[in-house]
Amino acid sequence: ESQNEKEGDRISTKKIAALTANQEKELQKWDTKYCDLKSELDKAAKDCDIAQVNLLDSQTKVKMIEKKMSDELENLRCETKTEYDAMKLQLESTRDLNNKLLSTEQNYQSKLSTIRSEVGDLEKAAQETDMKIQSLEDERSSVRKLARIQINLLKEKVKNRFRTKKGKK
């Protein structure tokens, strides 16, 4: 029985030695993995720090660009407001002229209608009517020409403004 115990102890000792050796190998393997992971973590932390510095730098640049764009937009807004006000005045003037043209044309139509009803059969009345019609048509033509000239001047002014703006950019 003693020999069986010794044999059992010897086998147990071998198993313990094998387990200990295996445990040492596993421990070394885990130590290596730990060192590798710690190295990766340190590298990631360093990369993160660099990324944060770059992010802060980028945010600063973005803020500077936003400020510059805001300033330029405000300047453009002021310039545009001034030009808009000038064009608005000219547009109002053109509208007034257009209203006068419409009024003149309505007046012309009204007078023409009245004259035609009065003419009747009299030849003398017909000649006077023709002269009045010609006068009104000349007046209407003059007013239209004046309106076209003002409209064309306004168009040219607008084109020149936008050409000037495109040239500045």
mmCIF file with all atom_site columns, C-alpha atoms in Angstrom:
data_model
loop_
_atom_site.group_PDB
_atom_site.id
_atom_site.type_symbol
_atom_site.label_atom_id
_atom_site.label_alt_id
_atom_site.label_comp_id
_atom_site.label_asym_id
_atom_site.label_entity_id
_atom_site.label_seq_id
_atom_site.pdbx_PDB_ins_code
_atom_site.Cartn_x
_atom_site.Cartn_y
_atom_site.Cartn_z
_atom_site.occupancy
_atom_site.B_iso_or_equiv
_atom_site.pdbx_formal_charge
_atom_site.auth_seq_id
_atom_site.auth_comp_id
_atom_site.auth_asym_id
_atom_site.auth_atom_id
_atom_site.pdbx_PDB_model_num
ATOM 1   C CA . GLU A 1 1   ? 0.000   0.000   0.000   1.00 0.00 ? 1   GLU A CA 1
ATOM 2   C CA . SER A 1 2   ? 2.854   2.330   0.781   1.00 0.00 ? 2   SER A CA 1
ATOM 3   C CA . GLN A 1 3   ? 4.253   1.718   -2.655  1.00 0.00 ? 3   GLN A CA 1
ATOM 4   C CA . ASN A 1 4   ? 0.875   2.610   -4.199  1.00 0.00 ? 4   ASN A CA 1
ATOM 5   C CA . GLU A 1 5   ? 0.862   5.802   -2.182  1.00 0.00 ? 5   GLU A CA 1
ATOM 6   C CA . LYS A 1 6   ? 4.404   6.621   -3.319  1.00 0.00 ? 6   LYS A CA 1
ATOM 7   C CA . GLU A 1 7   ? 3.429   5.887   -6.916  1.00 0.00 ? 7   GLU A CA 1
ATOM 8   C CA . GLY A 1 8   ? 0.309   8.036   -6.496  1.00 0.00 ? 8   GLY A CA 1
ATOM 9   C CA . ASP A 1 9   ? 2.423   10.819  -4.940  1.00 0.00 ? 9   ASP A CA 1
ATOM 10  C CA . ARG A 1 10  ? 4.933   10.591  -7.786  1.00 0.00 ? 10  ARG A CA 1
ATOM 11  C CA . ILE A 1 11  ? 2.158   10.748  -10.407 1.00 0.00 ? 11  ILE A CA 1
ATOM 12  C CA . SER A 1 12  ? 0.508   13.630  -8.551  1.00 0.00 ? 12  SER A CA 1
ATOM 13  C CA . THR A 1 13  ? 3.861   15.441  -8.331  1.00 0.00 ? 13  THR A CA 1
ATOM 14  C CA . LYS A 1 14  ? 4.365   14.976  -12.098 1.00 0.00 ? 14  LYS A CA 1
ATOM 15  C CA . LYS A 1 15  ? 0.853   16.261  -12.779 1.00 0.00 ? 15  LYS A CA 1
ATOM 16  C CA . ILE A 1 16  ? 1.417   19.228  -10.451 1.00 0.00 ? 16  ILE A CA 1
ATOM 17  C CA . ALA A 1 17  ? 4.772   19.945  -12.159 1.00 0.00 ? 17  ALA A CA 1
ATOM 18  C CA . ALA A 1 18  ? 3.108   19.699  -15.594 1.00 0.00 ? 18  ALA A CA 1
ATOM 19  C CA . LEU A 1 19  ? 0.256   21.947  -14.465 1.00 0.00 ? 19  LEU A CA 1
ATOM 20  C CA . THR A 1 20  ? 2.756   24.412  -12.957 1.00 0.00 ? 20  THR A CA 1
ATOM 21  C CA . ALA A 1 21  ? 4.802   24.445  -16.203 1.00 0.00 ? 21  ALA A CA 1
ATOM 22  C CA . ASN A 1 22  ? 1.604   24.887  -18.212 1.00 0.00 ? 22  ASN A CA 1
ATOM 23  C CA . GLN A 1 23  ? 0.478   27.639  -15.849 1.00 0.00 ? 23  GLN A CA 1
ATOM 24  C CA . GLU A 1 24  ? 3.867   29.388  -16.300 1.00 0.00 ? 24  GLU A CA 1
ATOM 25  C CA . LYS A 1 25  ? 3.484   29.217  -20.102 1.00 0.00 ? 25  LYS A CA 1
ATOM 26  C CA . GLU A 1 26  ? -0.062  30.621  -19.866 1.00 0.00 ? 26  GLU A CA 1
ATOM 27  C CA . LEU A 1 27  ? 1.141   33.342  -17.491 1.00 0.00 ? 27  LEU A CA 1
ATOM 28  C CA . GLN A 1 28  ? 3.920   34.335  -19.928 1.00 0.00 ? 28  GLN A CA 1
ATOM 29  C CA . LYS A 1 29  ? 1.408   34.270  -22.798 1.00 0.00 ? 29  LYS A CA 1
ATOM 30  C CA . TRP A 1 30  ? -0.977  36.559  -20.846 1.00 0.00 ? 30  TRP A CA 1
ATOM 31  C CA . ASP A 1 31  ? 1.914   38.836  -19.816 1.00 0.00 ? 31  ASP A CA 1
ATOM 32  C CA . THR A 1 32  ? 2.866   39.192  -23.491 1.00 0.00 ? 32  THR A CA 1
ATOM 33  C CA . LYS A 1 33  ? -0.765  39.932  -24.450 1.00 0.00 ? 33  LYS A CA 1
ATOM 34  C CA . TYR A 1 34  ? -1.007  42.451  -21.588 1.00 0.00 ? 34  TYR A CA 1
ATOM 35  C CA . CYS A 1 35  ? 2.185   44.229  -22.749 1.00 0.00 ? 35  CYS A CA 1
ATOM 36  C CA . ASP A 1 36  ? 0.939   44.281  -26.358 1.00 0.00 ? 36  ASP A CA 1
ATOM 37  C CA . LEU A 1 37  ? -2.460  45.648  -25.329 1.00 0.00 ? 37  LEU A CA 1
ATOM 38  C CA . LYS A 1 38  ? -0.874  48.234  -23.015 1.00 0.00 ? 38  LYS A CA 1
ATOM 39  C CA . SER A 1 39  ? 1.396   49.321  -25.874 1.00 0.00 ? 39  SER A CA 1
ATOM 40  C CA . GLU A 1 40  ? -1.621  49.629  -28.204 1.00 0.00 ? 40  GLU A CA 1
ATOM 41  C CA . LEU A 1 41  ? -3.534  51.541  -25.526 1.00 0.00 ? 41  LEU A CA 1
ATOM 42  C CA . ASP A 1 42  ? -0.609  53.951  -25.032 1.00 0.00 ? 42  ASP A CA 1
ATOM 43  C CA . LYS A 1 43  ? -0.376  54.460  -28.815 1.00 0.00 ? 43  LYS A CA 1
ATOM 44  C CA . ALA A 1 44  ? -4.148  55.015  -29.021 1.00 0.00 ? 44  ALA A CA 1
ATOM 45  C CA . ALA A 1 45  ? -3.991  57.532  -26.145 1.00 0.00 ? 45  ALA A CA 1
ATOM 46  C CA . LYS A 1 46  ? -1.161  59.376  -27.903 1.00 0.00 ? 46  LYS A CA 1
ATOM 47  C CA . ASP A 1 47  ? -3.091  59.346  -31.204 1.00 0.00 ? 47  ASP A CA 1
ATOM 48  C CA . CYS A 1 48  ? -6.166  60.608  -29.326 1.00 0.00 ? 48  CYS A CA 1
ATOM 49  C CA . ASP A 1 49  ? -4.157  63.485  -27.820 1.00 0.00 ? 49  ASP A CA 1
ATOM 50  C CA . ILE A 1 50  ? -2.836  64.404  -31.275 1.00 0.00 ? 50  ILE A CA 1
ATOM 51  C CA . ALA A 1 51  ? -6.352  64.204  -32.719 1.00 0.00 ? 51  ALA A CA 1
ATOM 52  C CA . GLN A 1 52  ? -7.677  66.474  -29.955 1.00 0.00 ? 52  GLN A CA 1
ATOM 53  C CA . VAL A 1 53  ? -4.941  69.032  -30.661 1.00 0.00 ? 53  VAL A CA 1
ATOM 54  C CA . ASN A 1 54  ? -5.743  68.850  -34.388 1.00 0.00 ? 54  ASN A CA 1
ATOM 55  C CA . LEU A 1 55  ? -9.466  69.158  -33.646 1.00 0.00 ? 55  LEU A CA 1
ATOM 56  C CA . LEU A 1 56  ? -8.897  72.233  -31.483 1.00 0.00 ? 56  LEU A CA 1
ATOM 57  C CA . ASP A 1 57  ? -6.713  73.751  -34.206 1.00 0.00 ? 57  ASP A CA 1
ATOM 58  C CA . SER A 1 58  ? -9.381  73.001  -36.828 1.00 0.00 ? 58  SER A CA 1
ATOM 59  C CA . GLN A 1 59  ? -12.119 74.467  -34.633 1.00 0.00 ? 59  GLN A CA 1
ATOM 60  C CA . THR A 1 60  ? -10.071 77.639  -34.199 1.00 0.00 ? 60  THR A CA 1
ATOM 61  C CA . LYS A 1 61  ? -9.563  77.884  -37.961 1.00 0.00 ? 61  LYS A CA 1
ATOM 62  C CA . VAL A 1 62  ? -13.282 77.294  -38.577 1.00 0.00 ? 62  VAL A CA 1
ATOM 63  C CA . LYS A 1 63  ? -14.185 80.041  -36.094 1.00 0.00 ? 63  LYS A CA 1
ATOM 64  C CA . MET A 1 64  ? -11.782 82.454  -37.808 1.00 0.00 ? 64  MET A CA 1
ATOM 65  C CA . ILE A 1 65  ? -13.242 81.581  -41.228 1.00 0.00 ? 65  ILE A CA 1
ATOM 66  C CA . GLU A 1 66  ? -16.799 81.958  -39.890 1.00 0.00 ? 66  GLU A CA 1
ATOM 67  C CA . LYS A 1 67  ? -15.909 85.373  -38.441 1.00 0.00 ? 67  LYS A CA 1
ATOM 68  C CA . LYS A 1 68  ? -14.363 86.496  -41.728 1.00 0.00 ? 68  LYS A CA 1
ATOM 69  C CA . MET A 1 69  ? -17.382 85.233  -43.681 1.00 0.00 ? 69  MET A CA 1
ATOM 70  C CA . SER A 1 70  ? -19.729 86.970  -41.245 1.00 0.00 ? 70  SER A CA 1
ATOM 71  C CA . ASP A 1 71  ? -17.843 90.258  -41.647 1.00 0.00 ? 71  ASP A CA 1
ATOM 72  C CA . GLU A 1 72  ? -17.835 89.950  -45.435 1.00 0.00 ? 72  GLU A CA 1
ATOM 73  C CA . LEU A 1 73  ? -21.526 89.062  -45.440 1.00 0.00 ? 73  LEU A CA 1
ATOM 74  C CA . GLU A 1 74  ? -22.321 92.123  -43.320 1.00 0.00 ? 74  GLU A CA 1
ATOM 75  C CA . ASN A 1 75  ? -20.306 94.357  -45.682 1.00 0.00 ? 75  ASN A CA 1
ATOM 76  C CA . LEU A 1 76  ? -22.075 92.848  -48.673 1.00 0.00 ? 76  LEU A CA 1
ATOM 77  C CA . ARG A 1 77  ? -25.436 93.290  -46.939 1.00 0.00 ? 77  ARG A CA 1
ATOM 78  C CA . CYS A 1 78  ? -24.717 97.010  -46.402 1.00 0.00 ? 78  CYS A CA 1
ATOM 79  C CA . GLU A 1 79  ? -23.576 97.508  -50.004 1.00 0.00 ? 79  GLU A CA 1
ATOM 80  C CA . THR A 1 80  ? -26.559 95.589  -51.337 1.00 0.00 ? 80  THR A CA 1
ATOM 81  C CA . LYS A 1 81  ? -28.968 97.597  -49.164 1.00 0.00 ? 81  LYS A CA 1
ATOM 82  C CA . THR A 1 82  ? -27.626 100.860 -50.589 1.00 0.00 ? 82  THR A CA 1
ATOM 83  C CA . GLU A 1 83  ? -27.900 99.579  -54.154 1.00 0.00 ? 83  GLU A CA 1
ATOM 84  C CA . TYR A 1 84  ? -31.340 98.157  -53.441 1.00 0.00 ? 84  TYR A CA 1
ATOM 85  C CA . ASP A 1 85  ? -32.570 101.498 -52.113 1.00 0.00 ? 85  ASP A CA 1
ATOM 86  C CA . ALA A 1 86  ? -31.279 103.294 -55.216 1.00 0.00 ? 86  ALA A CA 1
ATOM 87  C CA . MET A 1 87  ? -32.881 100.745 -57.526 1.00 0.00 ? 87  MET A CA 1
ATOM 88  C CA . LYS A 1 88  ? -36.115 100.914 -55.548 1.00 0.00 ? 88  LYS A CA 1
ATOM 89  C CA . LEU A 1 89  ? -36.279 104.681 -56.075 1.00 0.00 ? 89  LEU A CA 1
ATOM 90  C CA . GLN A 1 90  ? -35.648 104.256 -59.775 1.00 0.00 ? 90  GLN A CA 1
ATOM 91  C CA . LEU A 1 91  ? -38.275 101.514 -59.938 1.00 0.00 ? 91  LEU A CA 1
ATOM 92  C CA . GLU A 1 92  ? -40.810 103.795 -58.249 1.00 0.00 ? 92  GLU A CA 1
ATOM 93  C CA . SER A 1 93  ? -39.996 106.498 -60.781 1.00 0.00 ? 93  SER A CA 1
ATOM 94  C CA . THR A 1 94  ? -40.465 104.003 -63.606 1.00 0.00 ? 94  THR A CA 1
ATOM 95  C CA . ARG A 1 95  ? -43.767 102.857 -62.094 1.00 0.00 ? 95  ARG A CA 1
ATOM 96  C CA . ASP A 1 96  ? -44.947 106.461 -61.901 1.00 0.00 ? 96  ASP A CA 1
ATOM 97  C CA . LEU A 1 97  ? -44.042 106.913 -65.541 1.00 0.00 ? 97  LEU A CA 1
ATOM 98  C CA . ASN A 1 98  ? -45.789 103.659 -66.425 1.00 0.00 ? 98  ASN A CA 1
ATOM 99  C CA . ASN A 1 99  ? -48.900 104.780 -64.522 1.00 0.00 ? 99  ASN A CA 1
ATOM 100 C CA . LYS A 1 100 ? -48.820 108.050 -66.430 1.00 0.00 ? 100 LYS A CA 1
ATOM 101 C CA . LEU A 1 101 ? -48.559 106.071 -69.651 1.00 0.00 ? 101 LEU A CA 1
ATOM 102 C CA . LEU A 1 102 ? -51.546 103.918 -68.673 1.00 0.00 ? 102 LEU A CA 1
ATOM 103 C CA . SER A 1 103 ? -53.510 107.009 -67.652 1.00 0.00 ? 103 SER A CA 1
ATOM 104 C CA . THR A 1 104 ? -52.642 108.704 -70.928 1.00 0.00 ? 104 THR A CA 1
ATOM 105 C CA . GLU A 1 105 ? -53.657 105.621 -72.861 1.00 0.00 ? 105 GLU A CA 1
ATOM 106 C CA . GLN A 1 106 ? -56.962 105.396 -70.969 1.00 0.00 ? 106 GLN A CA 1
ATOM 107 C CA . ASN A 1 107 ? -57.503 109.083 -71.566 1.00 0.00 ? 107 ASN A CA 1
ATOM 108 C CA . TYR A 1 108 ? -56.707 108.511 -75.230 1.00 0.00 ? 108 TYR A CA 1
ATOM 109 C CA . GLN A 1 109 ? -59.192 105.649 -75.443 1.00 0.00 ? 109 GLN A CA 1
ATOM 110 C CA . SER A 1 110 ? -61.849 107.732 -73.697 1.00 0.00 ? 110 SER A CA 1
ATOM 111 C CA . LYS A 1 111 ? -61.313 110.755 -75.935 1.00 0.00 ? 111 LYS A CA 1
ATOM 112 C CA . LEU A 1 112 ? -61.161 108.581 -79.032 1.00 0.00 ? 112 LEU A CA 1
ATOM 113 C CA . SER A 1 113 ? -64.470 106.997 -78.132 1.00 0.00 ? 113 SER A CA 1
ATOM 114 C CA . THR A 1 114 ? -66.058 110.392 -77.447 1.00 0.00 ? 114 THR A CA 1
ATOM 115 C CA . ILE A 1 115 ? -64.746 111.888 -80.671 1.00 0.00 ? 115 ILE A CA 1
ATOM 116 C CA . ARG A 1 116 ? -65.931 108.963 -82.780 1.00 0.00 ? 116 ARG A CA 1
ATOM 117 C CA . SER A 1 117 ? -69.443 109.245 -81.361 1.00 0.00 ? 117 SER A CA 1
ATOM 118 C CA . GLU A 1 118 ? -69.523 113.002 -82.059 1.00 0.00 ? 118 GLU A CA 1
ATOM 119 C CA . VAL A 1 119 ? -68.185 112.796 -85.605 1.00 0.00 ? 119 VAL A CA 1
ATOM 120 C CA . GLY A 1 120 ? -71.303 111.383 -87.106 1.00 0.00 ? 120 GLY A CA 1
ATOM 121 C CA . ASP A 1 121 ? -71.666 112.226 -90.793 1.00 0.00 ? 121 ASP A CA 1
ATOM 122 C CA . LEU A 1 122 ? -69.991 115.659 -90.840 1.00 0.00 ? 122 LEU A CA 1
ATOM 123 C CA . GLU A 1 123 ? -66.803 115.738 -92.903 1.00 0.00 ? 123 GLU A CA 1
ATOM 124 C CA . LYS A 1 124 ? -65.382 118.723 -91.026 1.00 0.00 ? 124 LYS A CA 1
ATOM 125 C CA . ALA A 1 125 ? -65.900 116.973 -87.685 1.00 0.00 ? 125 ALA A CA 1
ATOM 126 C CA . ALA A 1 126 ? -64.148 113.881 -89.110 1.00 0.00 ? 126 ALA A CA 1
ATOM 127 C CA . GLN A 1 127 ? -61.077 115.928 -90.078 1.00 0.00 ? 127 GLN A CA 1
ATOM 128 C CA . GLU A 1 128 ? -60.869 117.520 -86.605 1.00 0.00 ? 128 GLU A CA 1
ATOM 129 C CA . THR A 1 129 ? -61.206 114.097 -85.028 1.00 0.00 ? 129 THR A CA 1
ATOM 130 C CA . ASP A 1 130 ? -58.355 112.710 -87.139 1.00 0.00 ? 130 ASP A CA 1
ATOM 131 C CA . MET A 1 131 ? -56.145 115.599 -86.040 1.00 0.00 ? 131 MET A CA 1
ATOM 132 C CA . LYS A 1 132 ? -56.968 115.018 -82.348 1.00 0.00 ? 132 LYS A CA 1
ATOM 133 C CA . ILE A 1 133 ? -56.329 111.272 -82.727 1.00 0.00 ? 133 ILE A CA 1
ATOM 134 C CA . GLN A 1 134 ? -52.953 111.901 -84.330 1.00 0.00 ? 134 GLN A CA 1
ATOM 135 C CA . SER A 1 135 ? -52.026 114.283 -81.528 1.00 0.00 ? 135 SER A CA 1
ATOM 136 C CA . LEU A 1 136 ? -52.974 111.747 -78.877 1.00 0.00 ? 136 LEU A CA 1
ATOM 137 C CA . GLU A 1 137 ? -51.104 108.955 -80.686 1.00 0.00 ? 137 GLU A CA 1
ATOM 138 C CA . ASP A 1 138 ? -48.015 111.158 -80.892 1.00 0.00 ? 138 ASP A CA 1
ATOM 139 C CA . GLU A 1 139 ? -48.297 111.925 -77.174 1.00 0.00 ? 139 GLU A CA 1
ATOM 140 C CA . ARG A 1 140 ? -48.727 108.232 -76.364 1.00 0.00 ? 140 ARG A CA 1
ATOM 141 C CA . SER A 1 141 ? -45.776 107.317 -78.583 1.00 0.00 ? 141 SER A CA 1
ATOM 142 C CA . SER A 1 142 ? -43.596 109.943 -76.902 1.00 0.00 ? 142 SER A CA 1
ATOM 143 C CA . VAL A 1 143 ? -44.546 108.739 -73.441 1.00 0.00 ? 143 VAL A CA 1
ATOM 144 C CA . ARG A 1 144 ? -43.877 105.110 -74.456 1.00 0.00 ? 144 ARG A CA 1
ATOM 145 C CA . LYS A 1 145 ? -40.510 106.027 -75.927 1.00 0.00 ? 145 LYS A CA 1
ATOM 146 C CA . LEU A 1 146 ? -39.625 107.852 -72.733 1.00 0.00 ? 146 LEU A CA 1
ATOM 147 C CA . ALA A 1 147 ? -40.735 104.846 -70.667 1.00 0.00 ? 147 ALA A CA 1
ATOM 148 C CA . ARG A 1 148 ? -38.686 102.446 -72.839 1.00 0.00 ? 148 ARG A CA 1
ATOM 149 C CA . ILE A 1 149 ? -35.634 104.672 -72.478 1.00 0.00 ? 149 ILE A CA 1
ATOM 150 C CA . GLN A 1 150 ? -35.979 104.756 -68.681 1.00 0.00 ? 150 GLN A CA 1
ATOM 151 C CA . ILE A 1 151 ? -36.560 100.977 -68.530 1.00 0.00 ? 151 ILE A CA 1
ATOM 152 C CA . ASN A 1 152 ? -33.497 100.342 -70.732 1.00 0.00 ? 152 ASN A CA 1
ATOM 153 C CA . LEU A 1 153 ? -31.423 102.688 -68.561 1.00 0.00 ? 153 LEU A CA 1
ATOM 154 C CA . LEU A 1 154 ? -32.556 100.796 -65.472 1.00 0.00 ? 154 LEU A CA 1
ATOM 155 C CA . LYS A 1 155 ? -31.697 97.456  -67.112 1.00 0.00 ? 155 LYS A CA 1
ATOM 156 C CA . GLU A 1 156 ? -28.224 98.731  -68.054 1.00 0.00 ? 156 GLU A CA 1
ATOM 157 C CA . LYS A 1 157 ? -27.675 100.040 -64.548 1.00 0.00 ? 157 LYS A CA 1
ATOM 158 C CA . VAL A 1 158 ? -28.654 96.643  -63.067 1.00 0.00 ? 158 VAL A CA 1
ATOM 159 C CA . LYS A 1 159 ? -26.400 94.786  -65.541 1.00 0.00 ? 159 LYS A CA 1
ATOM 160 C CA . ASN A 1 160 ? -23.496 97.110  -64.730 1.00 0.00 ? 160 ASN A CA 1
ATOM 161 C CA . ARG A 1 161 ? -24.011 96.629  -61.003 1.00 0.00 ? 161 ARG A CA 1
ATOM 162 C CA . PHE A 1 162 ? -23.911 92.848  -61.338 1.00 0.00 ? 162 PHE A CA 1
ATOM 163 C CA . ARG A 1 163 ? -20.910 92.990  -63.681 1.00 0.00 ? 163 ARG A CA 1
ATOM 164 C CA . THR A 1 164 ? -19.165 95.205  -61.136 1.00 0.00 ? 164 THR A CA 1
ATOM 165 C CA . LYS A 1 165 ? -20.067 92.748  -58.357 1.00 0.00 ? 165 LYS A CA 1
ATOM 166 C CA . LYS A 1 166 ? -18.790 89.777  -60.394 1.00 0.00 ? 166 LYS A CA 1
ATOM 167 C CA . GLY A 1 167 ? -15.584 91.678  -61.133 1.00 0.00 ? 167 GLY A CA 1
ATOM 168 C CA . LYS A 1 168 ? -14.997 92.376  -57.413 1.00 0.00 ? 168 LYS A CA 1
ATOM 169 C CA . LYS A 1 169 ? -15.383 88.723  -56.485 1.00 0.00 ? 169 LYS A CA 1
#
